[in-house]
Coordinates of C-alpha atoms and ligand atoms in Angstrom, one line a residue:
M57 CA 0.0 0.1 -0.1
D58 CA 2.8 2.4 0.8
N59 CA 4.3 1.6 -2.6
V60 CA 1.0 2.6 -4.1
K61 CA 1.1 6.1 -2.5
E62 CA 4.8 6.5 -3.4
I63 CA 4.1 5.7 -7.2
Q64 CA 1.2 8.0 -7.3
D65 CA 3.2 10.9 -6.1
K66 CA 6.0 10.1 -8.5
L67 CA 3.6 9.8 -11.6
I68 CA 1.8 13.0 -10.8
A69 CA 5.1 14.8 -10.3
Q70 CA 5.9 13.4 -13.9
V71 CA 2.6 14.6 -15.4
A72 CA 3.4 18.1 -14.2
L73 CA 6.6 18.3 -16.2
S74 CA 5.3 16.4 -19.3
D75 CA 4.4 17.7 -22.6
T76 CA 2.4 14.6 -23.5
P77 CA 0.9 13.7 -20.0
R78 CA -1.5 11.1 -21.3
E79 CA 1.3 8.8 -22.2
I80 CA 2.1 8.4 -18.3
L81 CA -1.0 6.3 -18.1
K82 CA 1.0 3.6 -20.3
S83 CA 3.9 3.7 -17.8
S84 CA 5.4 0.3 -16.6
E85 CA 5.1 1.3 -13.0
L86 CA 1.3 1.5 -13.3
K87 CA 1.3 -1.9 -15.4
Q88 CA 3.2 -3.6 -12.5
L89 CA 1.0 -2.2 -9.9
Y90 CA -2.0 -3.8 -11.9
G91 CA -0.2 -7.0 -12.5
A92 CA 0.7 -7.4 -8.6
I93 CA -2.9 -7.7 -7.7
T94 CA -2.9 -11.5 -8.7
S95 CA 0.1 -12.2 -6.4
L96 CA -1.8 -10.9 -3.4
P97 CA -3.8 -13.1 -0.9
V98 CA -7.6 -13.0 -1.9
E99 CA -8.6 -10.9 1.3
E100 CA -6.1 -8.1 0.6
R101 CA -7.1 -7.8 -3.1
G102 CA -10.3 -5.8 -2.4
N103 CA -8.4 -2.9 -0.8
Y104 CA -5.4 -3.0 -3.0
G105 CA -7.8 -2.6 -6.1
K106 CA -9.5 0.3 -4.3
S107 CA -6.2 2.3 -3.6
I108 CA -5.2 1.6 -7.4
N109 CA -8.4 2.8 -8.7
Q110 CA -8.1 6.0 -6.5
L111 CA -4.5 6.6 -7.8
K112 CA -5.8 6.1 -11.4
R113 CA -8.6 8.7 -10.5
A114 CA -6.1 11.2 -9.1
L115 CA -3.6 10.6 -12.1
E116 CA -6.5 11.2 -14.8
L117 CA -7.3 14.4 -12.9
A118 CA -3.8 15.6 -12.9
I119 CA -3.4 14.7 -16.6
T120 CA -6.6 16.6 -17.8
S121 CA -5.7 19.6 -15.8
K122 CA -2.1 19.5 -17.4
E123 CA -3.6 19.1 -20.8
L124 CA -5.6 22.2 -20.3
D125 CA -2.7 24.2 -19.2
L126 CA -1.0 23.1 -22.4
E127 CA -3.8 24.0 -24.5
N128 CA -4.0 27.5 -23.0
A129 CA -0.5 28.2 -23.4
A130 CA -0.8 27.2 -27.1
V131 CA -3.4 30.1 -27.8
E132 CA -1.7 33.2 -28.7
T133 CA -2.7 35.9 -26.3
I134 CA -3.8 39.2 -27.9
D135 CA -2.9 42.5 -26.4
V136 CA -6.0 44.6 -26.9
T137 CA -4.0 47.8 -26.1
A138 CA -1.4 47.1 -28.8
P139 CA -1.5 49.0 -32.3
W140 CA -3.9 47.1 -34.7
D141 CA -0.9 45.7 -36.9
K142 CA 0.8 44.1 -33.9
N143 CA -2.2 41.8 -33.5
T144 CA -3.4 41.4 -37.0
G145 CA 0.2 40.6 -38.0
R146 CA 0.1 37.5 -35.6
L147 CA -3.1 36.3 -37.1
N148 CA -1.6 36.2 -40.4
L149 CA -4.7 38.0 -41.9
L150 CA -4.6 38.9 -45.7
P151 CA -4.4 42.7 -46.5
A152 CA -8.0 42.5 -47.6
E153 CA -9.0 41.4 -44.2
Q154 CA -7.0 43.7 -42.1
G155 CA -9.3 46.7 -42.8
T156 CA -8.7 49.9 -44.5
R157 CA -9.1 53.7 -44.1
H158 CA -12.5 54.7 -44.3
P159 CA -13.0 56.7 -47.6
L160 CA -14.4 59.8 -45.4
T161 CA -11.1 59.7 -43.4
T162 CA -9.1 59.8 -46.7
E163 CA -11.1 62.5 -48.5
I164 CA -11.2 64.9 -45.3
E165 CA -7.5 64.7 -45.4
N166 CA -7.6 65.6 -48.9
I167 CA -9.7 68.6 -48.4
I168 CA -7.8 69.7 -45.5
D169 CA -4.5 69.3 -47.2
I170 CA -5.7 71.8 -50.0
F171 CA -6.7 74.4 -47.4
T172 CA -3.7 74.1 -45.3
R173 CA -1.6 74.6 -48.5
M174 CA -3.5 77.8 -49.0
G175 CA -2.6 79.0 -45.8
F176 CA -5.5 78.0 -43.5
E177 CA -5.2 76.5 -40.1
A178 CA -7.1 73.3 -39.4
F179 CA -9.0 72.4 -36.3
E180 CA -11.3 69.4 -35.7
S181 CA -14.8 70.4 -34.6
R182 CA -16.3 69.3 -31.3
Q183 CA -18.9 66.5 -31.2
I184 CA -20.8 68.1 -28.1
D185 CA -21.5 71.7 -27.9
N186 CA -23.9 74.3 -26.4
D187 CA -26.8 76.5 -27.5
E188 CA -24.6 79.5 -27.6
N189 CA -22.0 78.1 -30.2
M190 CA -24.8 76.4 -32.1
F191 CA -27.0 79.5 -32.4
G192 CA -26.5 82.3 -30.0
A193 CA -23.1 83.5 -31.3
L194 CA -24.2 82.9 -34.9
N195 CA -26.8 85.7 -34.8
F196 CA -29.9 83.3 -34.5
P197 CA -32.2 85.3 -32.2
E198 CA -34.1 83.2 -29.4
N199 CA -37.1 81.4 -30.9
H200 CA -36.2 82.4 -34.5
P201 CA -37.7 80.0 -36.9
A202 CA -34.2 79.5 -38.7
R203 CA -33.1 77.4 -35.6
D204 CA -35.8 74.8 -36.5
G205 CA -34.0 74.3 -40.0
Y206 CA -31.2 72.4 -38.2
D207 CA -33.2 69.7 -36.5
T208 CA -30.8 69.6 -33.5
F209 CA -30.6 66.8 -31.1
R210 CA -30.4 67.9 -27.6
T211 CA -29.2 66.0 -24.4
E212 CA -31.3 66.1 -21.2
E213 CA -28.8 68.9 -19.9
G214 CA -29.4 70.9 -23.0
F215 CA -26.2 70.1 -24.6
I216 CA -26.2 69.8 -28.5
P217 CA -24.3 67.5 -30.8
P218 CA -23.5 70.0 -33.3
A219 CA -25.6 70.2 -36.4
H220 CA -23.0 72.1 -38.4
T221 CA -19.4 72.9 -38.1
S222 CA -20.4 76.7 -37.7
T223 CA -20.4 75.9 -34.2
M224 CA -16.6 76.3 -34.2
Q225 CA -16.6 79.9 -35.7
N226 CA -16.9 81.8 -32.4
R227 CA -14.1 79.9 -30.8
I228 CA -11.9 80.3 -33.9
L229 CA -12.7 84.3 -34.0
K230 CA -11.9 84.6 -30.4
A231 CA -8.6 82.5 -30.5
G232 CA -7.6 84.7 -33.6
K233 CA -8.6 88.2 -32.1
A234 CA -4.9 88.8 -30.9
K235 CA -3.6 87.9 -34.4
L236 CA -5.9 90.5 -36.0
E237 CA -4.6 93.0 -33.4
A238 CA -1.1 92.2 -34.1
G239 CA -1.7 93.1 -37.8
G240 CA -2.4 89.6 -39.1
Q241 CA -5.5 87.8 -40.4
I242 CA -7.6 84.9 -39.2
A243 CA -7.6 82.1 -41.9
A244 CA -8.9 78.6 -40.3
V245 CA -10.8 75.7 -41.6
S246 CA -12.7 73.4 -39.1
Y247 CA -13.9 69.9 -40.0
G248 CA -15.9 67.1 -38.3
R249 CA -18.8 65.2 -37.5
V250 CA -22.3 66.8 -37.4
F251 CA -25.6 65.4 -36.5
R252 CA -29.3 66.1 -37.5
N253 CA -32.4 64.5 -36.6
E254 CA -33.7 64.1 -40.0
D255 CA -35.8 61.9 -42.0
L256 CA -33.3 59.5 -43.7
D257 CA -33.0 58.9 -47.5
A258 CA -30.3 58.7 -50.2
T259 CA -29.4 62.2 -49.5
H260 CA -29.9 62.6 -45.8
E261 CA -28.0 60.9 -43.0
H262 CA -28.4 61.7 -39.3
T263 CA -24.6 61.6 -38.9
F264 CA -22.3 63.4 -41.6
Y265 CA -19.3 65.7 -41.8
Q266 CA -18.7 69.2 -42.8
Y267 CA -15.9 71.5 -43.5
E268 CA -15.9 75.1 -42.6
G269 CA -13.8 78.1 -43.5
V270 CA -13.4 81.3 -41.7
F271 CA -11.2 84.3 -42.9
V272 CA -11.1 87.7 -41.3
S273 CA -8.9 90.7 -42.0
K274 CA -9.2 94.4 -42.5
D275 CA -10.0 94.2 -46.2
A276 CA -11.5 90.6 -46.9
T277 CA -13.8 90.6 -49.9
L278 CA -16.4 88.4 -51.5
G279 CA -14.2 88.1 -54.5
Q280 CA -11.5 86.6 -52.5
M281 CA -13.8 84.1 -50.9
I282 CA -15.1 82.9 -54.4
G283 CA -11.7 82.8 -55.8
A284 CA -10.4 80.4 -52.9
L285 CA -13.5 78.4 -53.3
R286 CA -13.2 78.0 -57.0
S287 CA -9.5 77.1 -56.6
F288 CA -10.5 74.7 -53.7
F289 CA -13.1 72.6 -56.2
E290 CA -10.7 72.7 -59.2
I291 CA -7.9 71.1 -57.2
Y292 CA -10.1 68.6 -55.4
Y293 CA -11.7 67.5 -58.8
G294 CA -8.4 67.8 -60.6
Q295 CA -10.1 69.9 -63.3
K296 CA -11.3 73.3 -64.6
L297 CA -14.9 73.9 -63.2
K298 CA -17.8 76.2 -64.0
T299 CA -18.8 77.7 -60.8
K300 CA -21.6 80.1 -59.6
T301 CA -23.2 81.8 -56.6
Q302 CA -26.7 82.5 -55.9
P303 CA -28.3 84.5 -53.0
A304 CA -29.3 82.3 -49.7
Y305 CA -30.2 83.0 -46.1
F306 CA -28.0 82.2 -43.2
P307 CA -28.4 84.2 -40.1
F308 CA -24.6 84.4 -39.7
V309 CA -23.8 85.9 -43.1
E310 CA -24.7 89.2 -44.9
P311 CA -25.0 88.8 -47.9
G312 CA -25.2 85.1 -47.7
L313 CA -24.8 82.8 -50.8
E314 CA -25.0 79.4 -52.1
F315 CA -21.9 78.1 -54.2
A316 CA -22.6 75.8 -56.9
I317 CA -20.4 73.9 -59.4
E318 CA -21.4 72.6 -62.8
R319 CA -21.3 68.7 -62.6
P320 CA -18.1 67.6 -64.7
V321 CA -18.9 65.5 -67.8
A322 CA -15.9 63.3 -66.8
L323 CA -18.1 62.5 -63.6
G324 CA -21.5 61.8 -65.4
G325 CA -22.8 65.3 -65.5
K326 CA -24.0 67.4 -68.5
P327 CA -23.6 71.1 -69.2
G328 CA -26.1 73.0 -67.1
D329 CA -26.3 70.3 -64.4
W330 CA -25.5 72.5 -61.3
L331 CA -24.9 71.0 -58.0
E332 CA -25.0 73.3 -54.8
M333 CA -22.0 72.6 -52.9
L334 CA -22.0 74.9 -49.7
G335 CA -23.2 77.9 -48.1
C336 CA -21.0 80.9 -47.6
G337 CA -20.9 84.8 -47.3
M338 CA -19.7 87.8 -45.5
I339 CA -19.6 87.1 -41.8
H340 CA -22.4 89.2 -40.1
P341 CA -21.1 92.0 -37.8
N342 CA -23.0 90.3 -34.9
V343 CA -21.0 87.3 -35.3
L344 CA -17.7 89.4 -35.2
K345 CA -19.1 91.1 -32.1
S346 CA -19.8 88.2 -30.4
A347 CA -16.2 87.2 -30.4
G348 CA -15.2 90.9 -29.5
I349 CA -14.0 91.8 -32.8
D350 CA -14.9 95.3 -34.0
P351 CA -16.9 94.9 -37.4
V352 CA -16.0 98.5 -38.2
I353 CA -12.3 97.6 -38.5
Y354 CA -12.5 94.1 -39.7
R355 CA -14.4 91.9 -42.0
G356 CA -14.5 88.4 -43.0
F357 CA -16.0 85.7 -45.0
A358 CA -17.1 82.1 -44.1
W359 CA -18.3 78.9 -45.6
G360 CA -19.6 75.5 -44.8
G361 CA -20.4 72.4 -46.7
G362 CA -21.0 68.7 -46.4
V363 CA -18.0 66.3 -46.9
E364 CA -20.3 63.5 -48.2
R365 CA -21.6 65.4 -51.2
L366 CA -18.1 66.0 -52.6
V367 CA -17.0 62.6 -52.0
M368 CA -20.2 61.2 -53.4
L369 CA -19.8 63.1 -56.7
K370 CA -15.9 62.3 -56.9
H371 CA -16.6 58.4 -56.5
G372 CA -20.1 58.1 -58.2
I373 CA -21.6 57.1 -54.8
E374 CA -25.5 56.9 -55.1
D375 CA -26.6 56.9 -51.5
I376 CA -25.1 58.8 -48.4
R377 CA -26.2 56.1 -46.0
H378 CA -23.3 53.8 -47.4
F379 CA -20.7 55.9 -45.4
E380 CA -22.0 55.0 -42.0
S381 CA -23.4 51.7 -42.7
G382 CA -20.2 49.7 -42.0
K383 CA -20.7 47.4 -45.2
L384 CA -17.6 45.9 -46.2
Q385 CA -18.8 45.5 -50.0
F386 CA -18.8 49.4 -50.1
L387 CA -15.7 49.9 -47.9
R388 CA -13.6 47.3 -50.1
K389 CA -14.2 49.7 -53.0
F390 CA -11.7 52.0 -51.5
L391 CA -8.9 49.6 -50.7
Ligands
DAH562 N1 -23.8 76.2 -41.3 C1 -24.5 76.0 -42.5 C2 -25.3 74.9 -42.7 O1 -24.8 73.7 -42.1 C3 -23.7 76.2 -43.7 C4 -22.9 77.5 -43.8 C5 -23.5 78.5 -44.6 C6 -21.7 77.7 -43.3 C7 -23.1 79.9 -44.7 C8 -21.0 79.0 -43.3 C9 -21.9 80.1 -44.0 O2 -19.9 79.3 -42.7 O3 -21.2 81.2 -44.1 O4 -26.3 74.7 -43.4

């Protein structure tokens, strides 16, 4: 009996060190223990058999637990905090399965690149803002019906996920005031995600992106603005374009305009096919005043437009809802 206990301890110690623990069930020591039963007097065989069965159960338990340990050690651990390629590299994914940049990310970079080369400084817009930046500082009087046009969402605390990137104007003007006073100018472009509580269809999405320019100097003109916008669209689409403006109403500009381009033939358009691309105008004196800038000395222009509309025309995308859909079939077209 003592012998059985001794062998049990020895075999279990072997299991702990083995890479193939189940093999230990075939060990010669175990066979000898089984074989010894017939050499015992009949009255001792019962107890001896029990102690061997107990040994076998203990051994099997140790083997199963060791096998689990080995299995776990074989699974590659993924460090969820590591950069994406560290983990995907270990999983040997094909490039197509590793994911790509979202087309909007790429195109926003293209847009910002063009404006920064023109001398505009870029700022990402906020995704939560307040009534003052959304409306007040932009010359929307309290309870003015123009506020309804923006279908804003609101949190219970009264914050607003911005419905346009114009929410950045007051911040940009305030931050740039010192530059004006030092004899310089403000030239900024903001870009980011905006939200509207709209009925969804092929051209309306609740979440989309805008880009917004703000320029202020002592002698800014509409002509400068139209020139800058025309250059922007021609660089973005890589060709000469016909453009036009028509009057429009936005409380934060006076005069306010819509800027349209003729849809290029190369992109499926025909002459006379006008596409309104953005809203723009000379910054309203009240908007300059709400940032502490004297509208008698300084003047400026601003514009704001949808990123998706630009990108849809460039890539022939027929439905704005594709962008937020997360559909791989759509995203893979931009590999
Ligand atoms: N914020 C306007 C919108 O989302 C677009 C716009 C119009 C922006 C005129 C401007 C502007 O900066 O001057 O409908």
